[in-house]
Amino acid sequence: MIQAVASAQALRISPAALAQKVAQQLDRYPTAGSCPVMVIRAEPDWPYEPELPLPGGRQATVVPCVSRLAIWDRLVADRREEVLVLLTDIPESDLGHGIRSRIFRQRVITVEPWDLVVDAFGAQAPDNALESEPWAGPALLDAMPPGGWPRLATPVLTRDVALRHLAAVRLGLDRRGGSPDDLDVTTLLRWSVEPGTVEAFGLLRREERHGLARWLVEQFGRPAQALFALVAAGRGADALPLGLVCDALWTSDSPEAVRAQGRVDQYFGNLDDDVTVSGFADAAVQVVGAMLADREKSVRRQGHAVLDRAEHLLMMLGATGSVGHSPILRAGFTQRLGQAARALLTGLENPADPALGRAVDSLAGHQLAETGVEAERVRRVQMAERLVRWLGTPVEPPASVADGVGRQIAEWGWVDRALNQVWAGEDTHPELQQAFREVHERAQQRRRDLDRAFASRLQAWATAGPGNDGGLLTVENLLPRVIEPLLRARRPVLLVVLDGMSAAVAVDLADELSQHWVEYDPLAAGEVGKRRGVVAALPTLTNVSRTSLFAGALRAGTQATERQIFAGGRWGDDARIFHKGSARGGAGEVFAGDLADAMAGGSRLVAVVINTVDDALAHGREGDEPGWQLGDLGSLRSLLDLARSSGRAVVITSDHGHILERGGEHVRVSDAGSARHRTGAGPAAPGEVELTGPRVVADGNRVIALWDPLRRYRPSKAGYHGGASLAEVTIPLLAYLLPNVTDVPKGWAPVSVSPPEWWQGTTVSSREAVATPVPAAKSRRRSPSAAAETLFDVPVPAAADDLVTMLLDSELFRTQYGLTPRRIDLGKVESAIRALVDAKGVLPVAVLAQRAGELPVRAGGFVTTLQRILNVDNYPVLSQIDDGRTVRLDIELVRTQFGLPKGAR
């Protein structure tokens, strides 16, 4: 066994190490007595329980003894301990024969650290590098965890293995659920801000502190060197905040920053190395950025505490004016908000100016842009940028009701979504408040102009009446045209009527539903699938439009009328309808038992009315955040789960849309039928349109309705319906099947819904190619949400024929195609590539399969085979994004990888 030179100072020993030593002695000398008193040379300090369990079920009692008298008292006292262990730092020669004659083996047991440490690791010897660290043996002995050190499979205990385990214990990784393998720069810097950890490190013996710090610096370089320089200077607990401060100061050459650098240098003691400080600063930014984005709330809270402390240190250093370029400090975020606000105002006058895109990219690249409230602020700036781009795009007024409803679904609903976000506004930044106000006013005025034009088309169309709509989908023919064919095919259906859902709400909802469902166009009939709009009945009220929906004919009624229609067998003898009251279950239940039974298979058509959106118009909503998510819409999430388990097709629609209160004018009239229509004599006043004809369900088939979204007839509420604006008249239609459905209903086709071009914007690279970037920090990131919004920016050839033909004729393509283990029809491959090129490189998986003539259930395998053909040397020519829901073809990379000329179209 290795023998080490005994330290003149007695060792500190842990319970695990002491138990190991006592058991080792008892096993080696089993005849030394039945109730031995063992004296062990160690620090006479035992801050643990006196009872020490030993291997084999035995138990020892540990007593520290600081003097010979204390030892003698324990020897002569009556005792019942199975094994008595006395800890003392008194040399054996000072104890005397009387004491030695009464103790185990008549001698003081000396602890040789390496004997116990090596044995605890299950090794035979330490390597030379470990043995050359005289501090490490006592440290490993003292730090031995209760279960002992982990047993190794190698006979030699190496320096790095032993010290990694020691560092893990001393840094408290086990208390945070970590292990020695988790030890890295991030863990080390995170350790410095854990409460009490730096102080605990300072309580270690000097030799161990210096030795452990030296080893950590060897392992992790400059960040660790700077960290332990701060620890040595008494600034270790401020390491991460100071790292953020250094990142800001060392990237600025302002006189204020240079003076502050000199003050910060004092914190590092003798460390005079800008390269080390810069490396430490980079690591601190990465670590705190990860903390701010962590899923654990406590970690995020800790990250924000680091930011608070950094801001306080900057105030103490007098350098708050020099750190506006920081990619993580709040001062940097605030400065970028100001840049974005000014760029928005400039963009209103010159939408082609690339400065707006760069300013928004810079804001989105800040570390705070993805956290909490700041993420919402960035989202609103991005929405304002989109509105500026839309304002710079030519827009023709609707040519007909069909044209207006279609464009409300495809484009103007996205405008309304952005308007809602920008209206929500900014709470603290005056420049941004002004910019939001200007953008909103201009975009809102343009929307009003479109509503005015639509109202005139609606007036003429309403007069013409049913039969003259050119096949337009209306609320009263929705069930006959969409639901009845499913029932005839014996397909079970869940029909959800989200009362009051507008096109803007549908955009939010459909985006979230696409994570688990595939959207279809139920009226494609062999054409390319698209999301469709439905025209509401007039006036756009629940008692008119929803009753007309369920009746399949224009009429007014109540919930009782709707229940009577379903009970009458119009939609099948087993059709069931559930309104808000009848759908609710009792305590502990989401649904009433009747609804659950109907969904489980008792009814082919189950219709459920959800009033969440419509109720919010009357009573408002909790919170200030606009938009609707699945979790906001009552029991819809649970209903979809039931539909999934019962294999139902899902159709989500509404009875009318709505507008929101935006500081509009209260027009006082005596004949108001609702907040948005009246029934008295004409003529129509400004903001109104007179609607007459068979589509108007009112006395005399006539009403006067407001098209102007900034006017109302009744006192203020959160929102309104009943009028003639695009947002009120247009009803979204969303139809869904599960991804694994093989028997797609006849006439249904997957929907490829892309945001409008002005919504998508341009890529960061194209913006930077035409102008100098906004001054910012050393690295600029783009948030995941912002990155996702540029997925559709692949350059598109004017015509795909030449490019695809040249690709299929290339020798490399033929070779790749011949190597595929699961050969697929070449025609399907060609159709898929052409569809992707036509769609600017991006299509949902289900749509791609449909365009290629592949069954939906085989879509995943089809895409995998395409990747094997196209992804030469694993380059991502064809990739899956959005958690595998969407396929992206990089057309430029196609040209590069397959040697096609750049001019190929």
PDB file of N, CA and C in Angstrom, residues 63-77 86 88 90 94-95 99:
ATOM      1  N   VAL A  63     -16.571   9.954  19.286  1.00  0.00           N
ATOM      2  CA  VAL A  63     -16.430  11.009  20.286  1.00  0.00           C
ATOM      3  C   VAL A  63     -15.128  11.756  20.021  1.00  0.00           C
ATOM      4  N   PRO A  64     -15.174  13.062  19.786  1.00  0.00           N
ATOM      5  CA  PRO A  64     -13.930  13.826  19.651  1.00  0.00           C
ATOM      6  C   PRO A  64     -13.326  14.101  21.027  1.00  0.00           C
ATOM      7  N   CYS A  65     -12.022  13.964  21.139  1.00  0.00           N
ATOM      8  CA  CYS A  65     -11.321  14.170  22.416  1.00  0.00           C
ATOM      9  C   CYS A  65     -10.159  15.116  22.194  1.00  0.00           C
ATOM     10  N   VAL A  66     -10.222  16.257  22.836  1.00  0.00           N
ATOM     11  CA  VAL A  66      -9.202  17.280  22.616  1.00  0.00           C
ATOM     12  C   VAL A  66      -8.048  17.182  23.610  1.00  0.00           C
ATOM     13  N   SER A  67      -8.158  16.271  24.609  1.00  0.00           N
ATOM     14  CA  SER A  67      -7.104  16.170  25.623  1.00  0.00           C
ATOM     15  C   SER A  67      -6.987  14.726  26.090  1.00  0.00           C
ATOM     16  N   ARG A  68      -5.855  14.446  26.798  1.00  0.00           N
ATOM     17  CA  ARG A  68      -5.679  13.103  27.368  1.00  0.00           C
ATOM     18  C   ARG A  68      -6.737  12.823  28.414  1.00  0.00           C
ATOM     19  N   LEU A  69      -7.123  13.847  29.178  1.00  0.00           N
ATOM     20  CA  LEU A  69      -8.141  13.661  30.203  1.00  0.00           C
ATOM     21  C   LEU A  69      -9.471  13.246  29.584  1.00  0.00           C
ATOM     22  N   ALA A  70      -9.811  13.859  28.444  1.00  0.00           N
ATOM     23  CA  ALA A  70     -11.056  13.496  27.774  1.00  0.00           C
ATOM     24  C   ALA A  70     -11.020  12.045  27.320  1.00  0.00           C
ATOM     25  N   ILE A  71      -9.855  11.584  26.877  1.00  0.00           N
ATOM     26  CA  ILE A  71      -9.739  10.181  26.453  1.00  0.00           C
ATOM     27  C   ILE A  71      -9.880   9.261  27.661  1.00  0.00           C
ATOM     28  N   TRP A  72      -9.198   9.626  28.726  1.00  0.00           N
ATOM     29  CA  TRP A  72      -9.230   8.798  29.933  1.00  0.00           C
ATOM     30  C   TRP A  72     -10.658   8.696  30.502  1.00  0.00           C
ATOM     31  N   ASP A  73     -11.372   9.800  30.502  1.00  0.00           N
ATOM     32  CA  ASP A  73     -12.742   9.778  31.010  1.00  0.00           C
ATOM     33  C   ASP A  73     -13.603   8.797  30.229  1.00  0.00           C
ATOM     34  N   ARG A  74     -13.421   8.724  28.934  1.00  0.00           N
ATOM     35  CA  ARG A  74     -14.213   7.798  28.128  1.00  0.00           C
ATOM     36  C   ARG A  74     -13.800   6.354  28.376  1.00  0.00           C
ATOM     37  N   LEU A  75     -12.525   6.151  28.709  1.00  0.00           N
ATOM     38  CA  LEU A  75     -12.043   4.789  28.928  1.00  0.00           C
ATOM     39  C   LEU A  75     -12.547   4.206  30.244  1.00  0.00           C
ATOM     40  N   VAL A  76     -12.656   5.039  31.283  1.00  0.00           N
ATOM     41  CA  VAL A  76     -13.021   4.517  32.600  1.00  0.00           C
ATOM     42  C   VAL A  76     -14.529   4.587  32.848  1.00  0.00           C
ATOM     43  N   ALA A  77     -15.269   5.283  31.974  1.00  0.00           N
ATOM     44  CA  ALA A  77     -16.716   5.400  32.176  1.00  0.00           C
ATOM     45  C   ALA A  77     -17.404   4.099  31.786  1.00  0.00           C
ATOM     46  N   LEU A  86     -12.570   7.161  19.257  1.00  0.00           N
ATOM     47  CA  LEU A  86     -12.154   8.453  19.811  1.00  0.00           C
ATOM     48  C   LEU A  86     -11.261   9.154  18.794  1.00  0.00           C
ATOM     49  N   THR A  88      -8.698  12.163  18.011  1.00  0.00           N
ATOM     50  CA  THR A  88      -7.797  13.074  18.734  1.00  0.00           C
ATOM     51  C   THR A  88      -6.637  13.448  17.845  1.00  0.00           C
ATOM     52  N   ILE A  90      -3.771  14.286  19.401  1.00  0.00           N
ATOM     53  CA  ILE A  90      -2.629  14.123  20.308  1.00  0.00           C
ATOM     54  C   ILE A  90      -1.751  12.995  19.788  1.00  0.00           C
ATOM     55  N   ASP A  94       2.389  10.942  23.397  1.00  0.00           N
ATOM     56  CA  ASP A  94       1.952  11.800  24.491  1.00  0.00           C
ATOM     57  C   ASP A  94       0.814  11.195  25.300  1.00  0.00           C
ATOM     58  N   LEU A  95       0.338  10.000  24.929  1.00  0.00           N
ATOM     59  CA  LEU A  95      -0.818   9.441  25.607  1.00  0.00           C
ATOM     60  C   LEU A  95      -0.469   8.687  26.883  1.00  0.00           C
ATOM     61  N   ILE A  99      -3.175   4.765  29.041  1.00  0.00           N
ATOM     62  CA  ILE A  99      -4.211   4.900  28.000  1.00  0.00           C
ATOM     63  C   ILE A  99      -3.998   3.880  26.898  1.00  0.00           C
TER      64      ILE A  99
END
